[in-house]
Amino acid sequence: MSLGRPHGSCSREGQQLPVPLHYPVQPDMRQHTLRNVESRRAEPLLPRHEDTISSDLNGINGNDGEEDNDLAIHQRMSVDCSESSKGMFLGFLLFVIAVVTLVGFHVLVNSPATAAAAFVLSHVTECLIYILTLVATVAASWRMRKLHLRRNVSVGVEQTLALISLTGLTAFACFNIAAARLSPPHELARLTIASNVLMLLQAFVQEVFLLATMRAMAVNGHEVRLKPGREWVMFLLVSNFTLWVLNTFKTQSVEHSILQARFYGPSAWAIFCHISVPLGIYFRFHSTVCLSGIWKNAWKIRPM
């Protein structure tokens, strides 16, 4: 029994020891609680002005972003491709014929027995393309004759580049015609003269058409709805791209200019080609770009 008393005293002392330890802690907690309450009372009940402005700006920016996305989607979907299917089909058909002719020329020209047939095939195809594009240019001009021309458009960079590139194409054609005319009479010489004369005629007529129709616009809803001449413009666009491909992969080849290299000499003809051929290639490429702009913008109502 004497052993249980110290145990009870120890337990009571263990229970009493934590009691005085709470007293020094409680005043600090009370002071901390009072300071928090006073700081909360000092804060305004309304939200801060900066947070309000930032939230408003975020909302405005979010709305602007959504509007920009909607506008971009609308712009991507606003291209009108009506009245272009026939011209596109005929243009791609002509492109396929030109590619087949290009491949056939490079296959036939390597054999001495079929070299003459290769030159005939090449020049006849070029003459056919030039005649078709010339007819399409005249037809497009006739169909678009009622469109009005804007007066506030001055001569810009596009018109200047078109005229500069036309000089290179003219120089190349003149070199070819001179070499064919001064060479002994031959079937290849006659085909060379015919293809280059048609090329010059088509290029000059098309250049006049481009300079005029780059300022064209519709003036009423009837012209906007019918779009007269648009199928011919699409055909000219694909045809000029076809001529660009032919000039890039065939005109620069030595096999295509045997008559000219024989007349001027290989070195002189190489210099002529390096000066004039890049401008002729650029003329076709630039004409394709200008025709795409005409196809898109000529049948829209715009301010004079």
Tab-separated table of C-alpha atoms in Angstrom:
chain	number	residue	atom	x	y	z
A	1	MET	CA	0.000	0.000	0.000
A	2	SER	CA	2.913	2.316	0.661
A	3	LEU	CA	4.082	1.791	-2.893
A	4	GLY	CA	0.825	3.061	-4.405
A	5	ARG	CA	0.998	6.514	-2.801
A	6	PRO	CA	4.059	7.722	-4.662
A	7	HIS	CA	2.436	6.510	-7.851
A	8	GLY	CA	-0.658	8.534	-7.138
A	9	SER	CA	1.351	11.583	-6.246
A	10	CYS	CA	3.322	11.234	-9.444
A	11	SER	CA	0.171	11.001	-11.478
A	12	ARG	CA	-1.307	14.044	-9.804
A	13	GLU	CA	1.889	15.954	-10.319
A	14	GLY	CA	1.943	14.875	-13.969
A	15	GLN	CA	-1.584	16.142	-14.350
A	16	GLN	CA	-0.764	19.439	-12.654
A	17	LEU	CA	2.428	20.143	-14.559
A	18	PRO	CA	0.841	21.154	-17.859
A	19	VAL	CA	-1.575	23.584	-16.167
A	20	PRO	CA	0.857	26.414	-15.449
A	21	LEU	CA	2.387	25.966	-18.909
A	22	HIS	CA	-0.791	27.271	-20.566
A	23	TYR	CA	-0.723	30.640	-18.842
A	24	PRO	CA	2.283	32.139	-20.634
A	25	VAL	CA	0.945	30.953	-24.014
A	26	GLN	CA	-2.591	32.280	-23.725
A	27	PRO	CA	-1.715	36.014	-23.499
A	28	ASP	CA	0.265	35.776	-26.759
A	29	MET	CA	-2.618	34.078	-28.527
A	30	ARG	CA	-5.026	36.714	-27.257
A	31	GLN	CA	-2.800	39.549	-28.442
A	32	HIS	CA	-2.382	37.886	-31.845
A	33	THR	CA	-6.139	37.405	-32.136
A	34	LEU	CA	-6.811	41.029	-31.240
A	35	ARG	CA	-4.359	42.254	-33.838
A	36	ASN	CA	-6.026	40.105	-36.553
A	37	VAL	CA	-9.465	41.419	-35.634
A	38	GLU	CA	-8.274	45.038	-35.695
A	39	SER	CA	-6.562	44.555	-39.060
A	40	ARG	CA	-9.714	43.010	-40.519
A	41	ARG	CA	-11.812	45.891	-39.209
A	42	ALA	CA	-9.412	48.327	-40.824
A	43	GLU	CA	-9.791	46.684	-44.250
A	44	PRO	CA	-12.604	48.075	-46.492
A	45	LEU	CA	-15.555	45.891	-47.242
A	46	LEU	CA	-15.492	46.731	-50.994
A	47	PRO	CA	-13.065	44.943	-53.318
A	48	ARG	CA	-9.829	46.654	-54.162
A	49	HIS	CA	-9.783	48.977	-57.150
A	50	GLU	CA	-6.760	47.312	-58.739
A	51	ASP	CA	-8.355	43.881	-58.617
A	52	THR	CA	-11.510	45.271	-60.189
A	53	ILE	CA	-9.589	46.934	-63.024
A	54	SER	CA	-7.503	43.840	-63.677
A	55	SER	CA	-10.565	41.623	-63.771
A	56	ASP	CA	-12.329	44.041	-66.107
A	57	LEU	CA	-9.307	44.180	-68.385
A	58	ASN	CA	-9.060	40.414	-68.436
A	59	GLY	CA	-12.708	40.194	-69.412
A	60	ILE	CA	-12.274	42.790	-72.129
A	61	ASN	CA	-9.174	41.079	-73.488
A	62	GLY	CA	-10.953	37.769	-73.450
A	63	ASN	CA	-13.850	39.215	-75.411
A	64	ASP	CA	-11.480	40.872	-77.867
A	65	GLY	CA	-9.661	37.590	-78.379
A	66	GLU	CA	-12.899	35.806	-79.087
A	67	GLU	CA	-13.962	38.528	-81.517
A	68	ASP	CA	-10.589	38.371	-83.299
A	69	ASN	CA	-10.895	34.614	-83.650
A	70	ASP	CA	-14.414	34.938	-85.026
A	71	LEU	CA	-13.261	37.626	-87.448
A	72	ALA	CA	-10.313	35.514	-88.617
A	73	ILE	CA	-12.602	32.544	-89.206
A	74	HIS	CA	-15.002	34.769	-91.140
A	75	GLN	CA	-12.187	36.106	-93.296
A	76	ARG	CA	-10.926	32.632	-94.091
A	77	MET	CA	-14.407	31.566	-95.111
A	78	SER	CA	-15.206	34.676	-97.192
A	79	VAL	CA	-13.450	33.698	-100.466
A	80	ASP	CA	-16.034	33.397	-103.228
A	81	CYS	CA	-15.117	30.781	-105.856
A	82	SER	CA	-18.259	31.088	-107.970
A	83	GLU	CA	-18.075	31.363	-111.769
A	84	SER	CA	-14.618	29.744	-111.850
A	85	SER	CA	-15.125	26.009	-112.278
A	86	LYS	CA	-15.084	25.969	-116.091
A	87	GLY	CA	-11.956	28.089	-116.361
A	88	MET	CA	-10.195	26.038	-113.693
A	89	PHE	CA	-11.060	22.753	-115.426
A	90	LEU	CA	-9.847	23.942	-118.834
A	91	GLY	CA	-6.744	25.456	-117.296
A	92	PHE	CA	-5.755	22.259	-115.486
A	93	LEU	CA	-6.466	20.261	-118.644
A	94	LEU	CA	-4.036	22.518	-120.496
A	95	PHE	CA	-1.542	22.096	-117.653
A	96	VAL	CA	-1.691	18.299	-117.949
A	97	ILE	CA	-1.130	18.515	-121.711
A	98	ALA	CA	1.863	20.793	-121.174
A	99	VAL	CA	3.416	18.458	-118.582
A	100	VAL	CA	2.987	15.446	-120.893
A	101	THR	CA	4.567	17.434	-123.720
A	102	LEU	CA	7.448	18.486	-121.481
A	103	VAL	CA	8.179	14.898	-120.490
A	104	GLY	CA	7.846	13.715	-124.084
A	105	PHE	CA	10.252	16.407	-125.308
A	106	HIS	CA	13.002	15.377	-122.888
A	107	VAL	CA	12.495	11.720	-123.827
A	108	LEU	CA	12.502	12.251	-127.608
A	109	VAL	CA	15.235	14.871	-127.867
A	110	ASN	CA	17.941	12.489	-126.620
A	111	SER	CA	17.553	10.219	-129.650
A	112	PRO	CA	18.838	11.464	-133.045
A	113	ALA	CA	15.997	9.695	-134.835
A	114	THR	CA	13.276	11.469	-132.845
A	115	ALA	CA	14.935	14.842	-132.128
A	116	ALA	CA	13.080	16.589	-134.970
A	117	ALA	CA	9.754	15.260	-133.680
A	118	ALA	CA	10.614	16.554	-130.217
A	119	PHE	CA	11.116	20.107	-131.512
A	120	VAL	CA	7.913	19.966	-133.545
A	121	LEU	CA	5.971	18.730	-130.520
A	122	SER	CA	7.430	21.442	-128.294
A	123	HIS	CA	6.786	24.375	-130.614
A	124	VAL	CA	3.312	23.216	-131.642
A	125	THR	CA	2.309	22.905	-127.972
A	126	GLU	CA	3.650	26.378	-127.230
A	127	CYS	CA	1.768	27.842	-130.184
A	128	LEU	CA	-1.428	26.152	-129.011
A	129	ILE	CA	-1.056	27.558	-125.487
A	130	TYR	CA	-0.334	31.066	-126.780
A	131	ILE	CA	-3.354	30.998	-129.106
A	132	LEU	CA	-5.669	29.784	-126.333
A	133	THR	CA	-4.412	32.350	-123.827
A	134	LEU	CA	-4.711	35.112	-126.437
A	135	VAL	CA	-8.333	34.129	-127.145
A	136	ALA	CA	-9.023	33.950	-123.397
A	137	THR	CA	-7.541	37.429	-122.882
A	138	VAL	CA	-9.734	38.927	-125.606
A	139	ALA	CA	-12.814	37.116	-124.267
A	140	ALA	CA	-12.133	38.271	-120.711
A	141	SER	CA	-11.684	41.848	-121.890
A	142	TRP	CA	-14.976	41.726	-123.758
A	143	ARG	CA	-16.874	40.219	-120.819
A	144	MET	CA	-15.396	42.708	-118.339
A	145	ARG	CA	-15.902	45.793	-120.508
A	146	LYS	CA	-18.803	47.084	-118.379
A	147	LEU	CA	-16.806	47.129	-115.148
A	148	HIS	CA	-15.752	50.569	-113.971
A	149	LEU	CA	-12.147	51.603	-113.450
A	150	ARG	CA	-11.033	53.282	-110.260
A	151	ARG	CA	-9.505	56.689	-110.786
A	152	ASN	CA	-7.642	57.022	-107.493
A	153	VAL	CA	-5.155	54.219	-108.281
A	154	SER	CA	-1.719	55.386	-109.376
A	155	VAL	CA	1.065	53.404	-111.021
A	156	GLY	CA	2.565	51.240	-108.303
A	157	VAL	CA	5.270	48.660	-107.847
A	158	GLU	CA	3.268	45.835	-109.421
A	159	GLN	CA	2.746	47.738	-112.677
A	160	THR	CA	6.412	48.740	-112.796
A	161	LEU	CA	7.628	45.182	-112.234
A	162	ALA	CA	5.267	43.898	-114.904
A	163	LEU	CA	6.658	46.321	-117.471
A	164	ILE	CA	10.279	45.557	-116.539
A	165	SER	CA	9.740	41.807	-116.816
A	166	LEU	CA	7.989	42.302	-120.155
A	167	THR	CA	11.169	43.858	-121.554
A	168	GLY	CA	13.093	40.676	-120.716
A	169	LEU	CA	10.493	38.510	-122.438
A	170	THR	CA	10.579	40.816	-125.475
A	171	ALA	CA	14.364	40.669	-125.680
A	172	PHE	CA	14.352	36.864	-125.498
A	173	ALA	CA	11.747	36.612	-128.269
A	174	CYS	CA	13.650	39.055	-130.468
A	175	PHE	CA	16.875	37.044	-130.070
A	176	ASN	CA	15.032	33.889	-131.085
A	177	ILE	CA	13.326	35.497	-134.094
A	178	ALA	CA	16.579	37.043	-135.333
A	179	ALA	CA	18.437	33.736	-135.086
A	180	ALA	CA	15.651	31.847	-136.888
A	181	ARG	CA	15.228	34.513	-139.573
A	182	LEU	CA	18.924	34.755	-140.418
A	183	SER	CA	19.528	31.010	-140.369
A	184	PRO	CA	19.072	28.810	-143.477
A	185	PRO	CA	15.401	28.037	-144.167
A	186	HIS	CA	14.298	25.068	-142.167
A	187	GLU	CA	11.159	23.717	-140.538
A	188	LEU	CA	12.621	24.371	-137.063
A	189	ALA	CA	13.317	28.001	-137.995
A	190	ARG	CA	9.754	28.549	-139.142
A	191	LEU	CA	8.344	26.985	-135.956
A	192	THR	CA	10.665	29.140	-133.861
A	193	ILE	CA	9.481	32.320	-135.575
A	194	ALA	CA	5.811	31.353	-135.242
A	195	SER	CA	6.029	30.451	-131.535
A	196	ASN	CA	7.967	33.579	-130.587
A	197	VAL	CA	5.702	35.932	-132.563
A	198	LEU	CA	2.673	34.433	-130.845
A	199	MET	CA	4.446	34.723	-127.507
A	200	LEU	CA	5.090	38.435	-128.054
A	201	LEU	CA	1.541	39.104	-129.220
A	202	GLN	CA	0.019	37.249	-126.279
A	203	ALA	CA	2.321	38.928	-123.757
A	204	PHE	CA	1.568	42.479	-124.955
A	205	VAL	CA	-2.194	41.913	-125.118
A	206	GLN	CA	-2.180	40.317	-121.680
A	207	GLU	CA	-0.102	43.144	-120.226
A	208	VAL	CA	-2.614	45.733	-121.431
A	209	PHE	CA	-5.403	43.613	-119.975
A	210	LEU	CA	-3.626	43.371	-116.600
A	211	LEU	CA	-2.918	47.082	-116.332
A	212	ALA	CA	-6.575	47.873	-117.050
A	213	THR	CA	-8.338	45.234	-114.978
A	214	MET	CA	-6.162	45.722	-111.890
A	215	ARG	CA	-8.251	48.883	-111.377
A	216	ALA	CA	-11.606	47.302	-112.287
A	217	MET	CA	-14.502	47.100	-109.849
A	218	ALA	CA	-18.211	46.353	-109.856
A	219	VAL	CA	-20.753	49.147	-109.415
A	220	ASN	CA	-23.990	47.259	-108.775
A	221	GLY	CA	-25.283	44.042	-107.334
A	222	HIS	CA	-25.979	42.573	-110.772
A	223	GLU	CA	-22.278	42.571	-111.665
A	224	VAL	CA	-21.354	41.238	-108.229
A	225	ARG	CA	-23.786	38.362	-108.626
A	226	LEU	CA	-23.033	37.406	-112.250
A	227	LYS	CA	-19.260	38.131	-112.233
A	228	PRO	CA	-18.885	38.391	-116.020
A	229	GLY	CA	-15.534	37.171	-117.325
A	230	ARG	CA	-14.352	35.542	-114.127
A	231	GLU	CA	-14.035	32.081	-115.669
A	232	TRP	CA	-11.699	33.491	-118.329
A	233	VAL	CA	-9.554	35.135	-115.673
A	234	MET	CA	-9.247	31.798	-113.868
A	235	PHE	CA	-8.222	30.131	-117.138
A	236	LEU	CA	-5.581	32.812	-117.713
A	237	LEU	CA	-4.298	32.329	-114.162
A	238	VAL	CA	-3.732	28.577	-114.622
A	239	SER	CA	-2.390	29.096	-118.165
A	240	ASN	CA	0.249	31.558	-117.008
A	241	PHE	CA	1.267	29.137	-114.297
A	242	THR	CA	1.610	26.484	-117.034
A	243	LEU	CA	3.793	28.807	-119.113
A	244	TRP	CA	5.896	29.529	-116.039
A	245	VAL	CA	6.516	25.791	-115.624
A	246	LEU	CA	7.431	25.425	-119.306
A	247	ASN	CA	9.817	28.386	-119.236
A	248	THR	CA	11.463	27.128	-116.074
A	249	PHE	CA	12.079	23.524	-117.121
A	250	LYS	CA	12.362	23.742	-120.914
A	251	THR	CA	13.413	27.174	-122.134
A	252	GLN	CA	16.629	27.150	-120.119
A	253	SER	CA	17.685	23.742	-121.430
A	254	VAL	CA	20.380	23.619	-124.099
A	255	GLU	CA	18.458	21.059	-126.157
A	256	HIS	CA	15.607	23.508	-126.703
A	257	SER	CA	17.862	26.214	-128.192
A	258	ILE	CA	20.142	24.358	-130.604
A	259	LEU	CA	19.341	26.725	-133.485
A	260	GLN	CA	20.076	29.832	-131.411
A	261	ALA	CA	23.299	28.422	-129.927
A	262	ARG	CA	24.492	27.480	-133.403
A	263	PHE	CA	23.804	30.988	-134.736
A	264	TYR	CA	25.120	33.143	-131.846
A	265	GLY	CA	27.668	30.716	-130.437
A	266	PRO	CA	27.370	28.858	-127.122
A	267	SER	CA	28.971	31.597	-125.006
A	268	ALA	CA	27.000	34.505	-126.494
A	269	TRP	CA	23.710	32.614	-126.304
A	270	ALA	CA	24.402	31.656	-122.696
A	271	ILE	CA	24.865	35.366	-121.859
A	272	PHE	CA	21.615	36.277	-123.640
A	273	CYS	CA	19.735	33.555	-121.760
A	274	HIS	CA	21.086	34.584	-118.362
A	275	ILE	CA	19.938	38.165	-118.989
A	276	SER	CA	16.515	37.665	-120.562
A	277	VAL	CA	15.204	34.274	-119.451
A	278	PRO	CA	14.920	35.137	-115.708
A	279	LEU	CA	12.870	38.213	-116.585
A	280	GLY	CA	10.618	36.139	-118.853
A	281	ILE	CA	10.089	33.580	-116.097
A	282	TYR	CA	9.305	36.363	-113.644
A	283	PHE	CA	6.814	37.851	-116.113
A	284	ARG	CA	4.754	34.647	-116.051
A	285	PHE	CA	4.975	34.342	-112.288
A	286	HIS	CA	4.052	37.987	-111.727
A	287	SER	CA	1.169	37.693	-114.189
A	288	THR	CA	-0.158	34.735	-112.203
A	289	VAL	CA	-0.067	36.778	-108.991
A	290	CYS	CA	-1.765	39.778	-110.629
A	291	LEU	CA	-4.474	37.586	-112.152
A	292	SER	CA	-5.177	36.068	-108.740
A	293	GLY	CA	-5.709	39.575	-107.362
A	294	ILE	CA	-8.016	40.442	-110.267
A	295	TRP	CA	-9.958	37.202	-109.795
A	296	LYS	CA	-10.501	38.023	-106.134
A	297	ASN	CA	-11.137	41.788	-106.153
A	298	ALA	CA	-12.467	42.880	-109.561
A	299	TRP	CA	-16.090	41.957	-108.831
A	300	LYS	CA	-16.389	43.834	-105.549
A	301	ILE	CA	-17.998	47.209	-104.974
A	302	ARG	CA	-15.349	49.652	-103.772
A	303	PRO	CA	-15.087	53.438	-103.568
A	304	MET	CA	-14.091	55.280	-106.705
